[in-house]
XYZ file of C-alpha atoms in Angstrom:
685
model
C -67.922 54.865 89.585
C -68.192 56.721 92.915
C -67.710 54.952 96.254
C -70.759 52.839 97.144
C -71.869 51.393 100.457
C -72.049 47.633 101.070
C -75.866 47.771 100.851
C -75.726 49.573 97.507
C -73.193 47.098 96.137
C -75.400 44.231 97.317
C -78.322 45.809 95.472
C -76.239 45.936 92.273
C -75.412 42.246 92.577
C -79.089 41.396 93.093
C -79.900 43.438 89.965
C -77.380 41.385 88.002
C -79.253 38.238 89.051
C -82.699 39.594 88.153
C -81.498 40.780 84.725
C -79.362 37.636 84.152
C -76.468 39.973 83.330
C -73.184 38.266 84.115
C -71.218 41.169 82.604
C -72.868 43.653 84.974
C -72.301 41.338 87.936
C -68.607 40.930 87.155
C -68.231 44.705 86.770
C -69.779 45.142 90.211
C -67.432 42.471 91.612
C -64.418 44.266 90.088
C -65.532 47.547 91.707
C -65.850 45.758 95.053
C -62.296 44.412 94.792
C -60.933 47.863 93.892
C -62.713 49.759 96.654
C -62.882 47.280 99.542
C -60.300 45.307 101.440
C -60.060 41.500 101.607
C -61.700 39.745 103.378
C -64.966 41.264 102.215
C -67.871 41.923 104.566
C -69.858 38.680 105.028
C -72.997 40.211 103.482
C -71.146 41.066 100.258
C -69.543 37.615 100.108
C -73.011 36.121 100.410
C -74.282 38.344 97.598
C -71.388 37.345 95.327
C -71.801 33.638 96.040
C -75.529 33.961 95.400
C -74.985 35.823 92.119
C -72.419 33.401 90.690
C -74.462 30.373 91.776
C -77.709 31.659 90.301
C -75.985 32.656 87.039
C -74.616 29.101 86.760
C -70.943 29.807 87.461
C -70.403 27.279 90.268
C -66.602 27.456 90.158
C -66.613 31.228 90.648
C -69.110 30.882 93.506
C -66.925 28.234 95.156
C -63.848 30.435 94.748
C -65.574 33.304 96.554
C -66.567 30.855 99.290
C -62.929 29.807 99.747
C -61.928 33.480 100.009
C -64.430 33.929 102.837
C -63.012 33.119 106.298
C -64.697 30.101 107.866
C -65.809 32.143 110.870
C -67.636 34.518 108.522
C -69.579 31.768 106.727
C -73.155 31.448 107.889
C -76.136 29.357 106.905
C -77.025 32.158 104.481
C -73.651 31.751 102.751
C -74.023 28.016 102.278
C -77.698 28.210 101.361
C -76.894 30.719 98.593
C -74.345 28.275 97.178
C -76.571 25.190 97.528
C -79.742 26.814 96.138
C -77.864 28.139 93.098
C -76.510 24.679 92.339
C -79.970 23.116 92.653
C -81.570 25.820 90.533
C -79.155 25.037 87.695
C -79.417 21.254 87.959
C -76.086 20.597 89.740
C -77.599 18.274 92.313
C -74.577 16.204 93.361
C -72.355 19.262 94.145
C -75.293 20.756 96.040
C -75.395 17.757 98.404
C -71.616 17.797 98.765
C -71.732 21.455 99.810
C -74.526 20.587 102.245
C -72.226 17.987 103.851
C -69.354 20.509 104.071
C -71.688 22.986 105.727
C -72.614 20.407 108.358
C -68.922 19.590 108.959
C -68.433 23.247 109.829
C -71.130 22.823 112.464
C -73.706 25.017 110.715
C -77.332 23.905 110.916
C -79.504 24.228 107.776
C -82.526 26.514 107.903
C -85.982 26.418 106.322
C -84.476 27.557 102.989
C -81.610 25.064 102.966
C -83.668 21.947 103.628
C -86.027 22.333 100.625
C -83.001 22.676 98.312
C -81.356 19.559 99.743
C -84.606 17.575 99.539
C -85.028 18.617 95.897
C -81.456 17.523 95.094
C -81.934 14.097 96.676
C -85.295 13.675 94.882
C -83.787 14.605 91.526
C -80.927 12.141 92.039
C -83.397 9.454 93.222
C -81.505 9.023 96.525
C -84.109 7.978 99.114
C -81.425 7.052 101.674
C -80.021 10.593 101.586
C -83.585 11.923 101.742
C -84.273 9.904 104.884
C -81.107 11.270 106.499
C -82.228 14.799 105.663
C -85.652 14.022 107.140
C -84.007 12.862 110.380
C -81.891 16.022 110.496
C -84.930 18.224 109.888
C -86.809 16.384 112.636
C -83.867 16.830 115.025
C -83.734 20.549 114.174
C -87.509 20.823 114.791
C -88.040 22.153 111.278
C -89.873 19.263 109.644
C -93.249 20.759 110.483
C -92.425 23.994 108.685
C -94.754 24.071 105.678
C -91.940 24.494 103.121
C -89.633 21.910 104.677
C -92.441 19.383 105.221
C -93.750 19.851 101.680
C -90.306 19.382 100.118
C -89.706 16.258 102.227
C -93.080 14.850 101.177
C -92.304 15.579 97.536
C -88.924 13.847 97.900
C -90.541 10.676 99.260
C -93.078 10.618 96.438
C -90.479 11.136 93.715
C -88.182 8.449 95.136
C -91.010 5.909 95.303
C -91.409 5.785 99.097
C -95.200 6.163 99.102
C -95.756 4.835 102.628
C -93.264 7.282 104.149
C -94.848 10.103 102.155
C -98.348 9.194 103.368
C -97.154 8.941 106.986
C -95.492 12.359 106.802
C -98.590 13.854 105.170
C -100.800 12.503 107.965
C -98.416 13.737 110.684
C -98.287 17.328 109.454
C -100.218 19.516 111.921
C -101.006 22.062 109.213
C -101.003 21.119 105.562
C -100.381 24.026 103.245
C -101.899 24.382 99.808
C -98.418 23.616 98.439
C -98.434 20.234 100.189
C -101.872 19.337 98.844
C -100.738 20.374 95.372
C -97.631 18.206 95.718
C -99.830 15.260 96.729
C -102.160 15.676 93.751
C -99.315 16.406 91.333
C -97.275 13.343 92.271
C -100.335 11.118 91.861
C -100.691 12.460 88.314
C -96.978 11.932 87.605
C -97.285 8.359 88.898
C -99.995 7.673 86.332
C -102.729 7.482 88.994
C -105.287 10.120 87.949
C -108.063 8.534 90.039
C -105.907 8.904 93.174
C -105.278 12.540 92.254
C -109.040 13.126 91.962
C -109.645 11.451 95.342
C -107.018 13.652 97.018
C -108.594 16.758 95.481
C -112.019 15.744 96.774
C -110.516 15.144 100.232
C -108.941 18.606 100.060
C -112.285 20.212 99.242
C -114.091 18.316 102.000
C -111.862 19.862 104.665
C -112.631 23.303 103.255
C -109.491 23.769 101.207
C -109.566 26.523 98.607
C -107.755 25.627 95.369
C -105.278 27.999 93.775
C -104.406 28.173 90.043
C -101.798 25.428 90.469
C -104.409 23.110 92.010
C -106.789 23.678 89.121
C -104.095 23.004 86.516
C -102.978 19.787 88.226
C -106.553 18.545 88.549
C -107.167 19.256 84.855
C -104.067 17.196 84.025
C -105.560 14.294 86.005
C -108.864 14.620 84.129
C -107.172 14.745 80.725
C -104.911 11.762 81.506
C -107.941 9.627 82.400
C -110.315 11.256 79.859
C -112.646 12.347 82.663
C -114.493 14.772 80.396
C -117.573 15.314 82.586
C -115.498 15.729 85.743
C -113.316 18.286 83.978
C -116.415 20.157 82.841
C -117.620 20.277 86.440
C -114.278 21.730 87.471
C -114.598 24.279 84.657
C -117.876 25.401 86.216
C -116.212 25.639 89.621
C -113.380 27.665 88.062
C -115.917 30.180 86.749
C -117.712 30.386 90.110
C -114.392 30.875 91.909
C -113.385 33.741 89.638
C -110.327 31.984 88.182
C -111.718 31.863 84.635
C -109.543 34.861 83.715
C -106.361 33.374 85.136
C -103.906 32.763 82.297
C -102.488 29.483 83.634
C -105.928 28.031 84.358
C -107.217 28.967 80.895
C -104.182 27.317 79.314
C -104.891 24.226 81.405
C -108.503 24.194 80.186
C -107.399 24.426 76.533
C -105.044 21.500 77.058
C -107.729 19.486 78.894
C -110.409 19.942 76.233
C -107.905 19.182 73.473
C -106.781 15.917 75.081
C -110.410 14.929 75.647
C -111.126 15.469 71.920
C -113.327 18.511 72.559
C -111.545 20.890 70.204
C -114.465 23.280 70.003
C -114.321 23.693 73.786
C -110.596 24.397 73.582
C -111.163 27.001 70.857
C -113.946 28.636 72.889
C -111.623 29.074 75.882
C -108.891 30.457 73.631
C -111.204 32.975 71.940
C -112.562 34.218 75.305
C -109.121 34.876 76.797
C -108.334 38.526 77.410
C -104.615 37.848 77.390
C -102.719 34.984 75.768
C -99.136 33.808 75.978
C -97.093 31.361 73.934
C -98.432 28.452 76.024
C -101.985 29.383 74.959
C -101.055 29.187 71.288
C -99.056 25.970 71.770
C -101.952 24.306 73.597
C -104.514 25.110 70.893
C -102.190 24.140 68.035
C -101.498 20.852 69.804
C -105.242 20.296 70.383
C -105.916 20.631 66.654
C -102.957 18.419 65.702
C -103.964 15.644 68.125
C -107.551 15.605 66.853
C -106.951 15.382 63.091
C -107.310 19.127 62.586
C -103.917 19.457 60.934
C -104.994 22.240 58.595
C -106.404 24.256 61.491
C -103.195 23.661 63.463
C -101.113 25.134 60.644
C -103.594 27.991 60.270
C -103.348 28.839 63.974
C -99.563 28.744 63.734
C -99.611 31.275 60.897
C -102.077 33.456 62.811
C -99.836 33.357 65.868
C -96.821 34.362 63.819
C -98.751 37.357 62.482
C -99.405 38.411 66.074
C -95.723 38.184 66.897
C -95.747 34.892 68.800
C -92.221 33.467 68.869
C -92.070 29.747 68.013
C -90.977 27.333 70.731
C -89.705 23.778 70.378
C -93.082 22.388 71.485
C -95.020 24.585 69.046
C -92.726 23.767 66.133
C -92.853 20.019 66.787
C -96.680 20.138 66.859
C -96.841 22.037 63.557
C -94.350 19.670 61.929
C -96.459 16.711 63.089
C -99.495 18.393 61.522
C -97.563 18.725 58.250
C -96.779 15.008 58.444
C -100.470 14.212 58.795
C -101.335 16.265 55.701
C -98.230 15.264 53.736
C -97.631 19.023 53.404
C -93.958 18.881 52.460
C -93.546 22.505 51.413
C -95.132 23.889 54.579
C -93.040 21.413 56.573
C -89.868 22.671 54.924
C -90.853 26.276 55.694
C -91.463 25.346 59.335
C -88.105 23.576 59.404
C -86.440 26.779 58.195
C -88.237 28.712 60.936
C -87.019 26.168 63.502
C -83.440 26.751 62.331
C -83.946 30.515 62.604
C -85.381 30.118 66.119
C -82.463 27.790 67.066
C -84.765 24.925 68.136
C -83.968 22.444 65.335
C -81.450 20.727 67.632
C -84.166 19.900 70.159
C -84.700 16.140 70.168
C -88.497 16.461 69.895
C -88.291 18.880 66.973
C -85.668 16.704 65.304
C -87.748 13.546 65.754
C -90.814 15.315 64.362
C -88.768 16.388 61.328
C -87.604 12.813 60.725
C -91.202 11.602 60.898
C -92.563 14.438 58.737
C -90.057 14.013 55.922
C -90.596 10.260 56.022
C -94.377 10.605 55.772
C -94.020 13.154 52.983
C -91.930 10.721 50.957
C -88.655 12.652 51.212
C -86.477 9.929 52.706
C -83.162 11.723 52.082
C -84.334 14.739 54.079
C -85.585 12.386 56.779
C -82.177 10.734 56.959
C -80.387 14.092 57.115
C -82.670 15.331 59.904
C -82.002 12.120 61.845
C -78.222 12.404 61.716
C -78.340 16.114 62.611
C -80.046 15.455 65.967
C -77.287 16.035 68.575
C -78.626 13.455 71.034
C -81.093 10.953 69.645
C -83.698 9.285 71.824
C -85.887 6.251 71.195
C -88.514 8.367 69.399
C -85.858 9.520 66.917
C -84.729 5.957 66.163
C -88.322 4.733 65.824
C -89.172 7.580 63.435
C -86.226 6.801 61.164
C -86.751 3.027 61.179
C -90.471 3.578 60.494
C -89.703 5.988 57.652
C -87.459 3.458 55.958
C -90.044 0.703 56.415
C -92.939 2.782 55.077
C -90.928 3.823 52.038
C -90.239 0.193 51.185
C -86.546 0.495 52.110
C -86.754 -2.519 54.354
C -83.062 -3.468 54.229
C -82.078 0.014 55.412
C -84.657 -0.147 58.203
C -83.283 -3.456 59.452
C -79.684 -2.200 59.196
C -80.596 0.869 61.258
C -82.249 -1.350 63.857
C -78.994 -3.289 64.171
C -77.118 0.023 64.562
C -79.518 1.041 67.331
C -79.022 -2.250 69.155
C -75.218 -2.092 68.861
C -75.084 1.560 70.009
C -76.378 0.616 73.454
C -77.921 4.089 73.797
C -81.572 3.055 73.805
C -83.649 -0.068 74.356
C -86.315 -0.949 71.758
C -89.933 -0.578 72.824
C -93.342 -1.685 71.547
C -93.318 0.785 68.629
C -89.764 -0.125 67.589
C -90.672 -3.753 67.090
C -93.794 -2.839 65.101
C -91.546 -0.869 62.717
C -88.972 -3.672 62.543
C -91.560 -6.392 61.877
C -93.120 -4.181 59.217
C -89.681 -3.833 57.598
C -89.209 -7.613 57.673
C -92.563 -7.939 55.936
C -91.591 -5.501 53.178
C -88.223 -7.217 52.702
C -89.728 -10.693 52.600
C -87.479 -11.669 55.520
C -89.815 -14.303 56.931
C -87.209 -16.146 58.992
C -85.811 -12.995 60.576
C -89.272 -11.589 61.258
C -90.477 -14.763 62.968
C -87.287 -14.950 65.055
C -87.756 -11.352 66.227
C -91.437 -11.927 66.989
C -90.821 -15.140 68.925
C -88.016 -13.563 70.987
C -89.934 -10.393 71.936
C -90.823 -11.469 75.467
C -87.540 -13.159 76.307
C -85.081 -10.797 74.610
C -86.862 -7.441 74.840
C -89.382 -8.038 77.675
C -92.192 -6.811 75.432
C -95.551 -8.575 75.312
C -96.687 -8.895 71.663
C -99.737 -6.776 70.873
C -102.290 -6.603 68.085
C -99.979 -4.516 65.879
C -97.201 -7.107 66.131
C -99.583 -9.939 65.252
C -100.856 -7.940 62.270
C -97.264 -7.481 61.057
C -96.657 -11.233 61.264
C -99.853 -11.977 59.300
C -98.738 -9.432 56.689
C -95.242 -10.962 56.686
C -96.582 -14.453 55.982
C -99.185 -13.181 53.533
C -96.680 -11.202 51.467
C -94.517 -14.305 51.199
C -97.453 -16.255 49.751
C -97.899 -18.318 52.932
C -101.581 -17.374 53.162
C -102.823 -20.618 54.755
C -99.987 -20.447 57.268
C -101.061 -16.891 58.112
C -104.628 -18.090 58.738
C -103.392 -20.885 61.022
C -101.290 -18.316 62.878
C -104.407 -16.186 63.450
C -106.356 -19.138 64.825
C -103.620 -19.825 67.393
C -103.304 -16.220 68.579
C -103.828 -15.653 72.337
C -105.666 -12.380 71.662
C -108.800 -11.614 69.698
C -107.901 -10.743 66.077
C -108.387 -7.069 65.247
C -109.420 -5.288 62.065
C -105.797 -4.816 61.002
C -105.072 -8.533 61.428
C -108.024 -9.712 59.333
C -107.346 -6.887 56.865
C -103.776 -8.118 56.326
C -105.103 -11.606 55.623
C -107.778 -10.331 53.207
C -105.202 -8.329 51.271
C -102.953 -11.384 50.992
C -105.921 -13.390 49.692
C -106.534 -10.695 47.066
C -102.914 -10.726 45.868
C -102.615 -14.520 45.762
C -106.224 -15.136 44.655
C -107.509 -17.176 47.612
C -111.268 -16.469 47.452
C -112.435 -19.016 50.036
C -110.009 -17.839 52.700
C -110.661 -14.239 51.663
C -114.354 -14.748 52.284
C -113.624 -15.902 55.846
C -111.422 -12.856 56.506
C -113.976 -10.499 54.948
C -116.838 -11.887 57.048
C -114.792 -11.306 60.197
C -114.133 -7.751 59.046
C -117.850 -7.205 58.367
C -118.548 -8.210 61.974
C -115.895 -5.884 63.411
C -116.550 -2.897 61.128
C -119.762 -3.386 59.121
C -119.767 0.146 57.685
C -116.300 0.088 56.094
C -116.814 0.032 52.343
C -113.173 -0.815 51.640
C -113.496 -4.383 52.926
C -116.556 -5.041 50.750
C -114.773 -3.638 47.712
C -111.680 -5.766 48.342
C -113.792 -8.928 48.574
C -115.722 -7.973 45.472
C -112.462 -7.405 43.566
C -111.133 -10.741 44.802
C -114.164 -12.568 43.455
C -114.021 -10.635 40.179
C -110.315 -11.313 39.654
C -110.920 -15.067 40.027
C -113.896 -15.069 37.638
C -116.546 -15.492 40.331
C -118.728 -12.705 38.938
C -121.985 -13.705 40.624
C -120.419 -13.547 44.071
C -118.780 -10.232 43.200
C -122.204 -8.909 42.159
C -123.717 -10.221 45.389
C -121.175 -8.386 47.567
C -121.907 -5.104 45.776
C -125.638 -5.699 46.095
C -125.276 -6.333 49.834
C -123.425 -3.040 50.145
C -126.342 -1.194 48.578
C -128.930 -3.105 50.600
C -127.381 -2.141 53.941
C -126.718 1.423 52.820
C -122.918 1.294 52.626
C -121.580 3.909 50.251
C -117.990 4.094 49.143
C -116.478 7.500 49.727
C -115.476 9.620 46.771
C -111.848 9.390 45.758
C -109.693 12.519 45.970
C -106.093 13.119 45.034
C -104.158 16.252 45.839
C -100.774 17.738 45.079
C -99.067 20.762 46.651
C -97.311 23.328 44.492
C -95.843 26.547 45.950
C -97.778 26.151 49.212
C -101.084 25.792 47.360
C -103.009 22.515 47.467
C -104.643 21.397 44.210
C -107.414 18.799 44.690
C -108.791 16.561 41.956
C -111.692 14.135 41.686
C -112.422 11.524 39.036
C -113.204 13.049 35.622
C -112.383 16.471 37.090
C -112.395 19.277 34.513
C -112.786 22.250 36.856
C -109.122 23.167 37.196
C -108.019 26.405 35.539
C -105.317 24.481 33.654
C -107.699 21.754 32.505
C -106.919 22.111 28.785
C -103.176 21.641 29.391
C -103.903 18.742 31.753
C -105.960 17.004 29.068
C -103.195 17.546 26.531
C -100.685 15.988 28.927
C -103.012 13.027 29.602
C -103.457 12.410 25.876
C -99.689 12.536 25.327
C -99.090 10.126 28.216
C -101.739 7.784 26.823
C -100.023 7.626 23.440
C -96.551 7.212 24.969
C -97.766 4.441 27.270
C -99.457 2.605 24.432
C -96.265 2.803 22.399
C -94.329 1.425 25.381
C -96.613 -1.601 25.569
C -99.003 -0.550 28.313
C -102.330 -2.420 28.311
C -105.109 -1.351 30.735
C -105.687 -3.937 33.450
C -109.235 -5.046 32.652
C -109.158 -7.653 35.395
C -110.381 -4.943 37.722
C -112.594 -3.211 35.246
C -115.828 -3.930 37.073
C -114.957 -3.598 40.739
C -111.864 -1.898 42.013
C -111.083 0.272 44.965
C -112.918 3.158 43.338
C -116.090 3.208 41.293
C -114.173 5.113 38.633
C -112.205 1.930 37.808
C -115.042 0.918 35.480
C -113.431 3.244 32.946
C -109.881 2.602 31.813
C -109.089 5.806 29.961
C -105.884 7.409 31.245
C -107.624 10.713 31.951
C -110.319 9.315 34.236
C -108.836 8.750 37.678
C -108.097 11.487 40.182
C -104.473 10.403 40.775
C -103.786 10.435 37.030
C -105.135 13.955 36.693
C -102.970 15.036 39.654
C -99.940 13.422 38.033
C -100.559 15.175 34.711
C -100.836 18.510 36.518
C -97.625 17.798 38.442
C -95.719 16.993 35.249
C -96.779 20.366 33.836
C -95.951 22.646 36.791
C -93.167 20.890 38.733
C -89.648 21.383 37.296
C -87.792 18.440 35.819
C -85.717 16.470 38.304
C -88.019 17.230 41.241
C -90.035 14.231 42.516
C -93.806 14.476 42.095
C -95.675 13.794 45.346
C -99.357 12.887 45.271
C -101.623 12.040 48.199
C -104.852 10.062 47.887
C -107.584 9.480 50.468
C -108.273 5.923 49.214
C -106.088 3.129 47.883
C -104.461 3.691 44.532
C -106.278 1.505 42.018
C -104.694 -1.362 40.124
C -104.849 0.310 36.721
C -103.275 3.532 38.051
C -100.579 1.550 39.818
C -99.650 -0.161 36.571
C -99.863 3.096 34.604
C -97.665 5.012 37.055
C -94.920 2.413 36.701
C -94.935 2.945 32.918
C -95.069 6.727 33.240
C -92.129 6.845 35.681
C -89.969 5.205 33.020
C -91.356 7.229 30.108
C -90.849 10.677 31.689
C -87.783 9.717 33.750
C -89.300 11.113 36.942
C -89.711 9.797 40.461
C -93.394 9.659 41.426
C -94.363 9.222 45.076
C -97.959 8.364 45.940
C -99.155 8.217 49.528
C -102.512 6.474 49.644
C -104.502 5.471 52.732
C -102.621 2.191 52.973
C -98.938 2.767 52.189
C -96.321 4.661 50.184
C -95.647 3.900 46.535
C -92.371 5.173 45.130
C -92.423 4.745 41.341
C -89.051 4.944 39.622
C -87.660 3.358 36.456
C -90.904 1.413 35.930
C -90.704 -0.167 39.392
C -92.657 0.453 42.606
C -91.287 0.275 46.144
C -94.299 -1.785 47.244
C -93.161 -4.578 44.914
C -96.715 -4.656 43.532
C -98.146 -5.748 46.879
C -100.521 -2.789 46.863
């Protein structure tokens, strides 16, 4: 390499920073050492310190600093070192270097102060922030727009709202950055109304928003579900000419998605001239959050065709969509893509995988995903405990909860205790469940909510303590919800308590008069106890008020293709083989001692229960198809949009033993894992 001037060498070092090429930067440093004498010119020392700091090699940057004579160190030298540390998240060393700079008698400038304020804000050190404020005031730099804005942001992030407001009011000229910081911190504090008020104040003084302002304001609207206000801002965005700005369009997609206006989000996406990965992530998330799981997966596939590289956020959204659909095969494929993209170690992706495998009935995969997360957070623990509980593995759920408590890594929250109480219910651990519930406020500082009360009612009901459960409801300090009365009604059905069941059902009719499931449960309860006239009356009332029970569907996924079946379905291309399998199963079950449960012959969860032939119900047809096409040894996973009926539940137990296969059914109420003629729900379906 020919001899280069100091300016040219400085340009090479700046190029190494812009290209993030440490190898190139070190080569340039080696050339400097070979061609120039020590000590180096101050400008080159500054460039080297800046390069090593920005490329996250703090030790190398500090070494160059030590090689620079103290008389040659300027505020530029120290600022390069401090800003690089802050940029890479090394906040404590940044403040230490700031102190060393001051000991050398060097005053910070308008670039140094913002870095120091950011470090103190990130470390939540308001005392240090106040000292920096005093120093900036003494140096007559506090009214610089960048310094003042960073100081204001520090006060907001360290919780000193009064000091922040006072500084904001004292600023002679407030920049757009300062207004944005004010609005943004209000959003981060969970005060969207305050953020809206600040924005309105900004507009009243003639302030012109920039793309950052629009995005922050949209976040405030989405957090508070201010749909109409967000629509008004959308109109203002169009009038202001920012409707083609990429960041603003992404913000609009996110806003409409969070406000449950998916069509609006899709319209923005389709009208965009240019999209980035955030655009795709926002729309996929909008679909996933609004029960459009199939569309979310479809958009993901479309994005992949267009060359969009998956991110951790995108992958976690798609995996959550797979969980909602119980799409195990697509979830596995997405998992493989996450591994290929090196994002499977991300805690959010890992937690989503735990949840997805749990909801798809693959508990071993869920467990493996959990233990492969490098650093687990509370969401990860909750997902695994919930997966165990939902699969009926209550003892394992409770053991994992004890592991979480003994680890000291995380503190249980509202969701954790819902999962734990649910596990106690499944395990029949009444004493433990009641102890946990009664100690929630004192031990965990968590106020019991409707979900916790519903778990306790289910806990008592499962244990046969139905009257006790009703007394518990009457003493509750909150108004009983649908889930609470539903748990009581189900317990009355299992333990044949028609009078108490009638009370629970009437409460449910008041809260949700259009839900056919509650009427059907009450009708079945009356029928199972021989009260046929009352069962008839409930069904008649359903017809009189126009309540229709939805059609039952069951579906099974084979090689990424979903096969859907209805009752008495004969439309499938393999129908003849399915009927042969059903006939064979019927004969084998009869030989094994299976007798159709005629106690529910008139009124069960589905109208199709009136027939008891094996080939009638949708879940039985799906099972027969699965036995034909899914290789031996592989569990058969079926999803149903309604509850599995009593006759099918009994039949599946027999079939699991006859064929020696594990059968997993996810209905709209819970998981049923049939194996060796037993079900994980312990027949509390």
